CSV table of C-alpha atoms in Angstrom, one decimal:
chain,number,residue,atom,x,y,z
A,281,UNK,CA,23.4,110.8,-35.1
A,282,UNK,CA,20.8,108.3,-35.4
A,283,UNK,CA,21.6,104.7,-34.3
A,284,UNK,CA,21.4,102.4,-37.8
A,285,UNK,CA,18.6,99.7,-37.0
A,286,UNK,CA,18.6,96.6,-39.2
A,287,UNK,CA,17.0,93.6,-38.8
A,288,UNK,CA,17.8,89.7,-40.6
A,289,UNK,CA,15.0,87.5,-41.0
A,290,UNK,CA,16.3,83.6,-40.7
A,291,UNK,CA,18.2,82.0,-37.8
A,292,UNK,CA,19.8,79.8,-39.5
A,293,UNK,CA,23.5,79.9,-40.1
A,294,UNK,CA,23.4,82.2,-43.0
A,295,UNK,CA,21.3,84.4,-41.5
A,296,UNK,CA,23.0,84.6,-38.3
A,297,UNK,CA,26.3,85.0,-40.0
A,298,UNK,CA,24.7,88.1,-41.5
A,299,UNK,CA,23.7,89.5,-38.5
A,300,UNK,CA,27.5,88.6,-37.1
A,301,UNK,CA,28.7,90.5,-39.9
A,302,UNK,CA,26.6,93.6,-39.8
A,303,UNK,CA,28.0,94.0,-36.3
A,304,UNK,CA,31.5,93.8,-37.1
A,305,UNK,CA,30.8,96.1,-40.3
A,306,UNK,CA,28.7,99.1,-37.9
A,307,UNK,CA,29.8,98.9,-34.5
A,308,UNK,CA,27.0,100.7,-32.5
A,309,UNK,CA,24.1,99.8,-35.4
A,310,UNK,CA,21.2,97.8,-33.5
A,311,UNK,CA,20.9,94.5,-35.1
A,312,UNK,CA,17.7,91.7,-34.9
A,313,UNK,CA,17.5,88.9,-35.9
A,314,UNK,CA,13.9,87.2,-35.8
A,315,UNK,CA,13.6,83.0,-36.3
A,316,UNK,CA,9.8,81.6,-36.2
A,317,UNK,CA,11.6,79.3,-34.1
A,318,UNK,CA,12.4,78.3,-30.3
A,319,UNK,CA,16.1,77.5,-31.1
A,320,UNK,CA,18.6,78.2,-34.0
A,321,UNK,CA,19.2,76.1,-37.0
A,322,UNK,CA,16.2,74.3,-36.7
A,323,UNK,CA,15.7,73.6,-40.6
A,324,UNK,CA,18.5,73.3,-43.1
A,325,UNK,CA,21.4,74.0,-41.3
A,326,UNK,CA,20.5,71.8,-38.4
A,327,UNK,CA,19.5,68.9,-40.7
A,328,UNK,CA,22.3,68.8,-43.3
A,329,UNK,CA,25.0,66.0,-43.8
A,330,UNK,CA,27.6,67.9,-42.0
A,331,UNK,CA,30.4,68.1,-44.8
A,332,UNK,CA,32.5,71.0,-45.5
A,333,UNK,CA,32.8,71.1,-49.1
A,334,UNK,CA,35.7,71.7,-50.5
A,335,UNK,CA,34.7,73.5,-53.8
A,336,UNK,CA,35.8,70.0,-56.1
A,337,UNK,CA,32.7,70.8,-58.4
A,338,UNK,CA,31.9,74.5,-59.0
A,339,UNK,CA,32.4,76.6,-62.2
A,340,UNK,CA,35.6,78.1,-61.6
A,341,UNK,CA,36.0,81.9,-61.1
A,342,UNK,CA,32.0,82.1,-60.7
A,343,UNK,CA,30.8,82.8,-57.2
A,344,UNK,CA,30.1,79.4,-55.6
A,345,UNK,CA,33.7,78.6,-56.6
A,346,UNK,CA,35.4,81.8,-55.0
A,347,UNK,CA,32.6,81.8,-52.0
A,348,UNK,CA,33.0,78.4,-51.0
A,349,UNK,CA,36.6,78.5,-51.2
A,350,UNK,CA,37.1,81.3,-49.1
A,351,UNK,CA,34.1,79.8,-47.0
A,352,UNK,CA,36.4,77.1,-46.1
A,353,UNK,CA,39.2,79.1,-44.5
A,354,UNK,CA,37.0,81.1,-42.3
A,355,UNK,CA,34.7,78.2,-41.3
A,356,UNK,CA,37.9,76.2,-40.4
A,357,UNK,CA,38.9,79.4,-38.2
A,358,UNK,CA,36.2,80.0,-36.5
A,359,UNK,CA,35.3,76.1,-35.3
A,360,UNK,CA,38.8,76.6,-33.8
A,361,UNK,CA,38.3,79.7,-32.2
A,362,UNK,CA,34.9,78.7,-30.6
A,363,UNK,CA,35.7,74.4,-30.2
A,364,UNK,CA,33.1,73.1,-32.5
A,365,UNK,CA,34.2,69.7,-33.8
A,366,UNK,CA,35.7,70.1,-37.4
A,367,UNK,CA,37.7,67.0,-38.9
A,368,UNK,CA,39.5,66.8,-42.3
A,369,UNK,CA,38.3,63.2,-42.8
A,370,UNK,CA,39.0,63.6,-46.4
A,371,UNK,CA,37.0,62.7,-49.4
A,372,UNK,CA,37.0,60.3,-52.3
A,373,UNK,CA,34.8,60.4,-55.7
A,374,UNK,CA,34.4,56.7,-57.0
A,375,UNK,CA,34.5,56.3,-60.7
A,376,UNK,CA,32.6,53.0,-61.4
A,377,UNK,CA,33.6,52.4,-65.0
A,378,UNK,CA,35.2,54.4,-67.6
A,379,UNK,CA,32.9,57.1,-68.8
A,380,UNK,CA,32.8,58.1,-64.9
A,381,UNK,CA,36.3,58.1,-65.3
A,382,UNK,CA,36.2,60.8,-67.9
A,383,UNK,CA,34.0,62.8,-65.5
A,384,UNK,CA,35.8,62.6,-63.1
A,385,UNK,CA,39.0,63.8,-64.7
A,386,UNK,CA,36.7,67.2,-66.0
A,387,UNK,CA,35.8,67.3,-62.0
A,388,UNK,CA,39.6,67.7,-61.0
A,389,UNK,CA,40.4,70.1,-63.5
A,390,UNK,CA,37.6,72.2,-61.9
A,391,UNK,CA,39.3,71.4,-58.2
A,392,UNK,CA,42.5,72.3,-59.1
A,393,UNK,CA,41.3,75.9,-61.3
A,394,UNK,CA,39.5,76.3,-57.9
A,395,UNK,CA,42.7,76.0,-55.2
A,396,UNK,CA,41.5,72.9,-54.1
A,397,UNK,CA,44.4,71.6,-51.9
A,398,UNK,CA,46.5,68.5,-52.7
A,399,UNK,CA,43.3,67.2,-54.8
A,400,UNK,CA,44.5,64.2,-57.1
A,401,UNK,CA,43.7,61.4,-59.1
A,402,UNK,CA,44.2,57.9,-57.7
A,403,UNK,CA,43.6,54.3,-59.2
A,404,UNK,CA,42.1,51.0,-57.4
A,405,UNK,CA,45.0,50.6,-55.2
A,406,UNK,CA,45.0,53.7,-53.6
A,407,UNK,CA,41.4,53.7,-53.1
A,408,UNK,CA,42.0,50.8,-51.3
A,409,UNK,CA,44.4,52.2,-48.9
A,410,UNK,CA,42.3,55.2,-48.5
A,411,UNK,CA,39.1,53.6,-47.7
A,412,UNK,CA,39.7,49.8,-47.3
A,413,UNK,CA,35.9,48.8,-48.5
A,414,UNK,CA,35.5,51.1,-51.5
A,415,UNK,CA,35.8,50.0,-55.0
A,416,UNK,CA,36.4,51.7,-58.4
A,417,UNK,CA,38.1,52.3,-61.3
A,418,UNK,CA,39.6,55.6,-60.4
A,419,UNK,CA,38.7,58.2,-58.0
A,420,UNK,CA,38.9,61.5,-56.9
A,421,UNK,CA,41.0,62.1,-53.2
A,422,UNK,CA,40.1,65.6,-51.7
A,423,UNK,CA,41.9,65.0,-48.4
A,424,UNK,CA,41.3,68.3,-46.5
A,425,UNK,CA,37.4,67.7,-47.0
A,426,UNK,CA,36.3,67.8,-44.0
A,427,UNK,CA,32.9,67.1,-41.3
A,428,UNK,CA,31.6,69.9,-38.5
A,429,UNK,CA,28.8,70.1,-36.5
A,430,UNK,CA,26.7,73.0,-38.1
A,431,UNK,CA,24.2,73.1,-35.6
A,432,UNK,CA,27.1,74.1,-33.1
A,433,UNK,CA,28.3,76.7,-36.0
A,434,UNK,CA,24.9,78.6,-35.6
A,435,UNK,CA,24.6,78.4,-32.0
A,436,UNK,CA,28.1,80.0,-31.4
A,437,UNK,CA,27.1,82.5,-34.2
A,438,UNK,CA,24.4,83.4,-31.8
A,439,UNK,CA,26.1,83.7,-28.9
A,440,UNK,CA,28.5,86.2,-31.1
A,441,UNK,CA,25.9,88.0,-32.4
A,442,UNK,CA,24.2,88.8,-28.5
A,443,UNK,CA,27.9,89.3,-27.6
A,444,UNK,CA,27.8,92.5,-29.9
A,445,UNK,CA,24.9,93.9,-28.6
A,446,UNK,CA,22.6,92.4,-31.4
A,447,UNK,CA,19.0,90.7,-30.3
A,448,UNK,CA,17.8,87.4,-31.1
A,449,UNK,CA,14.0,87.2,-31.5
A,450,UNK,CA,13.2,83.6,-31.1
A,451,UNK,CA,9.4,82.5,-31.5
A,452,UNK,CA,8.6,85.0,-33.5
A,453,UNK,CA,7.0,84.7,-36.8
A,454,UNK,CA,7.4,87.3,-39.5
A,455,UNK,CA,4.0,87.9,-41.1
A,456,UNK,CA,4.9,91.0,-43.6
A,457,UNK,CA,7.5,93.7,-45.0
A,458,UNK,CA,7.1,96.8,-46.4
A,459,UNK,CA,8.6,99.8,-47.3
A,460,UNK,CA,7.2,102.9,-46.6
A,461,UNK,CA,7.5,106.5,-45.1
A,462,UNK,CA,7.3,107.2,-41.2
A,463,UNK,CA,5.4,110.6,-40.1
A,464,UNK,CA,8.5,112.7,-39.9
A,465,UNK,CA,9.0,111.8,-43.8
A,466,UNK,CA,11.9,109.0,-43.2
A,467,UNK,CA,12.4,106.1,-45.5
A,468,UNK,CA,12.3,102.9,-43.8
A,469,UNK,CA,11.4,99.1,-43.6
A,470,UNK,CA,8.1,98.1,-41.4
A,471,UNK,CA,8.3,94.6,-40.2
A,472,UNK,CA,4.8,92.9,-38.8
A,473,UNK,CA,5.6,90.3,-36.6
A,474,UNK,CA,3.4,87.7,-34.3
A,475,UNK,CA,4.3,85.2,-31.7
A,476,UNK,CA,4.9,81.8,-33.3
A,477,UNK,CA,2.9,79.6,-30.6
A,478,UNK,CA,0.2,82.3,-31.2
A,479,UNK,CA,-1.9,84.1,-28.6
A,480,UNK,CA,-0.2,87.6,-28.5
A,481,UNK,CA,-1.1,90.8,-30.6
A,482,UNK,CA,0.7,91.7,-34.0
A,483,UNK,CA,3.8,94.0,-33.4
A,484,UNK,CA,5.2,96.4,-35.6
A,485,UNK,CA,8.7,97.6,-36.2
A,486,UNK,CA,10.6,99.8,-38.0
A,487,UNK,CA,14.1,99.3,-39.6
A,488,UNK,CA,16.6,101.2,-41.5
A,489,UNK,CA,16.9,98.0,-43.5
A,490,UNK,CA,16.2,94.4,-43.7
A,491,UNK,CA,17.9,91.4,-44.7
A,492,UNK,CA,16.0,88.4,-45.3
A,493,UNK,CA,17.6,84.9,-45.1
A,494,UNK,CA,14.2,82.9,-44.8
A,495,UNK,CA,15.6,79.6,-46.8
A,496,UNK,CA,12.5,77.5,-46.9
A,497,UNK,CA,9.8,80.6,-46.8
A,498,UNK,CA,12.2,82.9,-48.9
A,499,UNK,CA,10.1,83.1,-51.5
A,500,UNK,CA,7.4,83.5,-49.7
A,501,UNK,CA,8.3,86.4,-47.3
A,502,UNK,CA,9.5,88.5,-50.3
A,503,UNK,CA,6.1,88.4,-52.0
A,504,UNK,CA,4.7,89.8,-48.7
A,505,UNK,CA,7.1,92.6,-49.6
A,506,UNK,CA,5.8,92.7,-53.5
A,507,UNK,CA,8.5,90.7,-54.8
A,508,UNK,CA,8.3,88.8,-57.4
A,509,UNK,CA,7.0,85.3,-57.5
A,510,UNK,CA,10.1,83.9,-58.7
A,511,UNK,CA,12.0,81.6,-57.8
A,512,UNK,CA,10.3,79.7,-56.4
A,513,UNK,CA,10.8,77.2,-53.8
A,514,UNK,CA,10.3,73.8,-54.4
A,515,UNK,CA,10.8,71.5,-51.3
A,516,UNK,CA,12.5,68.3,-51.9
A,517,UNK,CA,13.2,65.7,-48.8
A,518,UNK,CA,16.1,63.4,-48.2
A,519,UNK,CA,16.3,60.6,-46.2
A,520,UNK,CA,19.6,59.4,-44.5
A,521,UNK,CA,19.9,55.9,-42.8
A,522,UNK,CA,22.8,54.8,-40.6
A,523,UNK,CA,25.3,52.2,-40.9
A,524,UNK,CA,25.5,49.9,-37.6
A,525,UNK,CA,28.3,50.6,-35.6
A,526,UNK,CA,30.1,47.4,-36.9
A,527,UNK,CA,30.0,48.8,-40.7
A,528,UNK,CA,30.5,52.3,-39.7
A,529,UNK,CA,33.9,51.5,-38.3
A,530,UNK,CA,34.6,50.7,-42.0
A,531,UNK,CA,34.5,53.6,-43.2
A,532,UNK,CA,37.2,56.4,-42.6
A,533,UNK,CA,35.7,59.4,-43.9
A,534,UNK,CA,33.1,60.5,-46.9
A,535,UNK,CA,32.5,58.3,-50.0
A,536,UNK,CA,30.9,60.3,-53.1
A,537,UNK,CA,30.0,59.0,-56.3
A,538,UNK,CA,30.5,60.5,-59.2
A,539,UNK,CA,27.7,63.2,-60.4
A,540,UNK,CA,25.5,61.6,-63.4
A,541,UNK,CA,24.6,64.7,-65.4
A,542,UNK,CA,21.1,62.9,-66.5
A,543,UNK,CA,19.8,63.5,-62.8
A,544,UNK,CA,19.7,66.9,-61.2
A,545,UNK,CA,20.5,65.8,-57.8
A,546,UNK,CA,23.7,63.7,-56.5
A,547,UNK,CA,22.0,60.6,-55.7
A,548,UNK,CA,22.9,58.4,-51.9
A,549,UNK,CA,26.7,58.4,-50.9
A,550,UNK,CA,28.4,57.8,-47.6
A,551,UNK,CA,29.2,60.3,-44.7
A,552,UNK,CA,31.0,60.2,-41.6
A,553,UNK,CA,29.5,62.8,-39.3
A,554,UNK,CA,31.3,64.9,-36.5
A,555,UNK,CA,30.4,62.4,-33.5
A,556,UNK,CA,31.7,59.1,-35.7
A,557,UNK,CA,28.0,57.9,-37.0
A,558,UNK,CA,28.3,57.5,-40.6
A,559,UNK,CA,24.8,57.5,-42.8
A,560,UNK,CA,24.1,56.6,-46.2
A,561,UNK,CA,21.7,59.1,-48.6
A,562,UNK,CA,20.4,61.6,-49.0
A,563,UNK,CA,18.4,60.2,-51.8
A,564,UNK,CA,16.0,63.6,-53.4
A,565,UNK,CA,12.4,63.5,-53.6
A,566,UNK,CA,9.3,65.9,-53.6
A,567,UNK,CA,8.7,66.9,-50.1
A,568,UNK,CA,4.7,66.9,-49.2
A,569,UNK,CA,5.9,70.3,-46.6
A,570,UNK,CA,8.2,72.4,-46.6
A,571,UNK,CA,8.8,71.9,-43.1
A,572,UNK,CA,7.7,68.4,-43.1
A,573,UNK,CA,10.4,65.8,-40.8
A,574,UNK,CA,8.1,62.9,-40.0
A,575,UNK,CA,7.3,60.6,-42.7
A,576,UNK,CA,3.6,61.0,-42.7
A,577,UNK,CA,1.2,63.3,-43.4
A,578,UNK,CA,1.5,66.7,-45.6
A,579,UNK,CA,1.1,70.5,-45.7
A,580,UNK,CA,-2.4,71.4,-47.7
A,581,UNK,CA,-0.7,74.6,-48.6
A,582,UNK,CA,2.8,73.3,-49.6
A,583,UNK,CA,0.9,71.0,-51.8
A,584,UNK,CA,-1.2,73.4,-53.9
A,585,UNK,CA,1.8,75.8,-54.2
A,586,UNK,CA,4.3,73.4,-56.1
A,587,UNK,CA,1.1,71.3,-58.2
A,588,UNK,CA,-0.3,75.2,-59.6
A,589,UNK,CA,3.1,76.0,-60.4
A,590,UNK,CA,3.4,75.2,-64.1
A,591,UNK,CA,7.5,75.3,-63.9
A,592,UNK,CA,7.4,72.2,-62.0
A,593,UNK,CA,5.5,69.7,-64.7
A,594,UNK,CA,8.3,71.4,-67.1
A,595,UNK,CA,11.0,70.3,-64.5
A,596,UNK,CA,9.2,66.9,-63.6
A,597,UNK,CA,8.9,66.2,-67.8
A,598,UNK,CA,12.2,66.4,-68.6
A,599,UNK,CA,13.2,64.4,-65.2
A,600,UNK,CA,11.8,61.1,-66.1
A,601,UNK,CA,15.0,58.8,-65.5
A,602,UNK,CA,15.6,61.3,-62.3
A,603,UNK,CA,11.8,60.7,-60.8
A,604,UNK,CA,11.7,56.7,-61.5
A,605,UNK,CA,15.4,56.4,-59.3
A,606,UNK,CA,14.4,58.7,-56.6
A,607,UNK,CA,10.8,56.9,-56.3
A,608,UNK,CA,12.5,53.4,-56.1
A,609,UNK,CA,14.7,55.2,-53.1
A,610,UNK,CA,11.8,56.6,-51.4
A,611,UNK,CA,9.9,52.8,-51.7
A,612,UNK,CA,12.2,50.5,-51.1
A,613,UNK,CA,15.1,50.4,-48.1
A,614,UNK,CA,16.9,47.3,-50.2
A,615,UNK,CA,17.2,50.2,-53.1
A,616,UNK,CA,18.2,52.5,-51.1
A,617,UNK,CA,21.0,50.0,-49.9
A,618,UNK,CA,21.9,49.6,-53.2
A,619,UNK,CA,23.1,52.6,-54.5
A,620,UNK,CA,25.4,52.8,-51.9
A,621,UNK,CA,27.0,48.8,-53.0
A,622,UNK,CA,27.9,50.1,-56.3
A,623,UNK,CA,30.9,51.4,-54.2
A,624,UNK,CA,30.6,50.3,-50.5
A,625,UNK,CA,30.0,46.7,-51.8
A,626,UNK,CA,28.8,44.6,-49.0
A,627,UNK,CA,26.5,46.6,-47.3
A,628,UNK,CA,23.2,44.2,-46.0
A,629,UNK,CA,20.1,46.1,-45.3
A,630,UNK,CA,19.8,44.8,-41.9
A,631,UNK,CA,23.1,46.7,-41.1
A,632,UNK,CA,21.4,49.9,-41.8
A,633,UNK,CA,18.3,51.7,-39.7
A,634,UNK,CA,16.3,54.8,-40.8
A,635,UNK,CA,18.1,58.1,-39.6
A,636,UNK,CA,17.0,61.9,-39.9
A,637,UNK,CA,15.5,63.6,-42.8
A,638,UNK,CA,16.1,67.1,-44.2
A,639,UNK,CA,14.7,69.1,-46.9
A,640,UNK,CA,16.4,71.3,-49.1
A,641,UNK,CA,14.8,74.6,-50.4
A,642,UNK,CA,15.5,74.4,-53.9
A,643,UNK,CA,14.8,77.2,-55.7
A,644,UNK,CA,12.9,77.1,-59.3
A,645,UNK,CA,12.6,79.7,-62.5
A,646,UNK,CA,9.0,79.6,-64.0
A,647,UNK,CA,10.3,78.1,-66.6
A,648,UNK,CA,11.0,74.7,-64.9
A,649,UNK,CA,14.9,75.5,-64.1
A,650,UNK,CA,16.5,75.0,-60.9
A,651,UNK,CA,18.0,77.7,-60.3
A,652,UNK,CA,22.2,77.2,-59.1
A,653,UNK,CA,23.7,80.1,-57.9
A,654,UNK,CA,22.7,83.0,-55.8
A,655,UNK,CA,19.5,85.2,-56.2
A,656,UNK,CA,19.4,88.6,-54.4
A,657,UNK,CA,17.0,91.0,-55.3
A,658,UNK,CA,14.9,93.9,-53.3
A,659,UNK,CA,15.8,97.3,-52.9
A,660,UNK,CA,18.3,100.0,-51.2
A,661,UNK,CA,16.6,99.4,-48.1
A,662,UNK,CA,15.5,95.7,-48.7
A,663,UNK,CA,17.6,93.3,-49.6
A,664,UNK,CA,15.9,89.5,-50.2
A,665,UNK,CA,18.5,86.3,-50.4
A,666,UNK,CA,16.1,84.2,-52.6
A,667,UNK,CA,18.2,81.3,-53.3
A,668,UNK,CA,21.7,80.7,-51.5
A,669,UNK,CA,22.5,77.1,-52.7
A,670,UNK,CA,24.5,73.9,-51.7
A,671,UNK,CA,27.3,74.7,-50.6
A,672,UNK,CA,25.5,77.8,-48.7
A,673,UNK,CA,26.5,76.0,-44.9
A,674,UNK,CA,30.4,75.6,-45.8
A,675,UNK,CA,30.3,79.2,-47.4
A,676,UNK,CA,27.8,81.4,-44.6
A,677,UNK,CA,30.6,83.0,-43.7
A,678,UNK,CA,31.8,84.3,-46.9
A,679,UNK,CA,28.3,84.6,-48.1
A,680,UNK,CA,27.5,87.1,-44.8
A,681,UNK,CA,30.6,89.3,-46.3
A,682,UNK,CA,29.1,89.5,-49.9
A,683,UNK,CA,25.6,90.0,-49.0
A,684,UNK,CA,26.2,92.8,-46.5
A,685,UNK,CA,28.1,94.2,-48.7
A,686,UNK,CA,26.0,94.1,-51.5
A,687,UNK,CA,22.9,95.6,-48.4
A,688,UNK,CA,25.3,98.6,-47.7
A,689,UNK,CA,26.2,99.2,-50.8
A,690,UNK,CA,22.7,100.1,-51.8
């Protein structure tokens, strides 16, 4: 019988927990994985907050609920098993007055439909004896939220995945995928590929079937495939800065606010990361490259894609109130600061210093929508994850088992 060849497109942790999973699923099945890049988890997964949600605001029953839950419990397993730094520092969600109060009380309805565990309600007092700085009206107390170190996720995903026999392809860019018919008449999947520092000849390869988990270029490498155009991604950058060590060592674990529906994006709260540093943000604004770190300069190409894309003026029309809070953000560090007061009080700018940035592929309907739950689309022998959103990190795991199953299926 003929050894099963599949290759997954995207080193970071989803993709990598595909490749994991297609190994466990078809023992004997050569697996590749190909990342543009020199290392894993060198774009979203390797510049994300860190926090394993706990699944406190998802539509119960709908996938991101039931993913992200069960996400949890194998993510928590497998840090054990492989001694990557995972803490339940817990979580609080600060009402500021009372119509965040009311939110907040249709937030843990949606925790506790979800199996969130030991999620309750708590007034001022308690949120004083949970985190001794925070102020509110009421909150929200997840305590089994917890912090990991993602990037250490990935790179002992990798070192399962070349345990199994499977190959990492690091460097190496794909430039095309296309379905076809080999000489002797077999269907398969032919993958172009070229070194990512350039230099070397194209190389082709041929697959039973291909997974793409491209986050950032997703879009863009199913097109090459003659898929369509939507959704789209739409880059948007956050900024994090970080508390001095003096006014980290106030804070105990994560500090949310609760989510304004007026604004499409959460807005700056405080995180405690695995190794103790705790950062304020990410605040949410248009990204001038996809790929884009530094805080200068742009992508040409990036650019022209998002301003020719009509869907976007829709989105950026009816975000108004969203666009004038983010720019203020983005301009001024004092802003930034104080969005974080409203319940941290006491924060000074001079205690905080710019951190790391990160952009999040979100993904966008012509139409202007973000788009909030999973996309897959291709074919029997091409299977495309267009959009796996927030919270894709905490659920890769869960996400590897429904998407391979959904590829082997077909």
């Amino acid at each position: 019988m003929t050894q099963m060849r599949v290759a997954v497109i995207g080193g970071g942790i989803v993709g990598l927990s595909v490749a994991r999973e297609l190994l466990q699923r078809r023992p004997g099945a050569e697996v590749v994985v190909y990342e543009k890049e020199d290392e894993v988890a060198a774009h979203q997964t390797g510049r994300n907050s860190g926090v394993v949600h706990a699944g406190l605001y998802y539509e119960p029953g709908g996938l991101k609920a039931t993913l992200c839950r069960r996400g949890v419990g194998l993510l928590h397993e497998f840090a054990q098993d492989k001694g990557v730094t995972y803490d339940e520092c817990g979580k609080i969600v600060v009402a500021k007055d009372q119509l965040e109060r009311e939110r907040l009380q249709n937030i843990f309805e949606r925790a506790v439909a979800n199996g969130v565990p030991d999620v309750r309600l708590i007034g001022p007092d308690e949120i004083t004896e949970i985190e001794p700085h925070a102020v509110g009206v009421a909150a929200l107390h997840s305590p089994h939220t917890a912090i990991v170190d993602f990037k250490g996720i990935a790179k002992a995903l990798a070192e399962d995945v070349t345990a199994g026999d499977g190959h990492l392809r690091l460097g190496t860019e794909v430039t095309s995928i296309e379905e076809a018919r080999t000489g002797a008449g077999r269907e398969a999947v032919i993958i172009r590929s070229r070194s990512a520092a350039g230099g070397s000849p194209e190389q082709i390869d041929i697959f039973d079937q291909v997974i793409t988990c491209a986050g950032l270029q997703s879009d863009r490498l199913a097109r090459t495939s003659g898929d369509s155009a939507f959704p789209k991604i739409v880059p948007f950058y956050g900024d994090y800065f970080m508390l001095s060590p003096e006014k980290a060592a106030q804070v105990r674990g994560l500090i949310y606010p609760v989510p304004d529906p007026r604004f499409p994006f959460l807005g700056v709260h405080i995180t405690r990361r695995y190794d103790g540093e705790v950062m304020l943000g990410p605040n949410a604004f248009l990204s001038l490259g996809r790929e884009l770190y530094r805080r200068a300069g742009l992508s040409p190409k990036d650019v022209f894609d998002v301003v020719r894309t009509p869907g976007f003026w829709k989105f950026a029309a009816k975000n108004v109130p969203a666009a004038v809070r983010e720019t203020r953000t983005a301009l001024s560090k004092k802003v930034f600061v104080d969005e974080a007061n409203q319940y941290m009080p006491g924060i000074d700018p001079s205690e905080v210093t710019r951190g790391p940035r990160g952009v999040r592929a979100q993904a966008m309907y012509a139409d202007g929508s973000l788009v909030d739950d999973f996309v897959i689309t291709g074919s029997s022998r091409l299977v495309h994850v267009r959009n796996a959103p927030s919270p894709a990190a905490t659920s890769a795991l869960a996400i590897a088992e429904h998407i391979v199953s959904e590829a082997l299926s077909r």
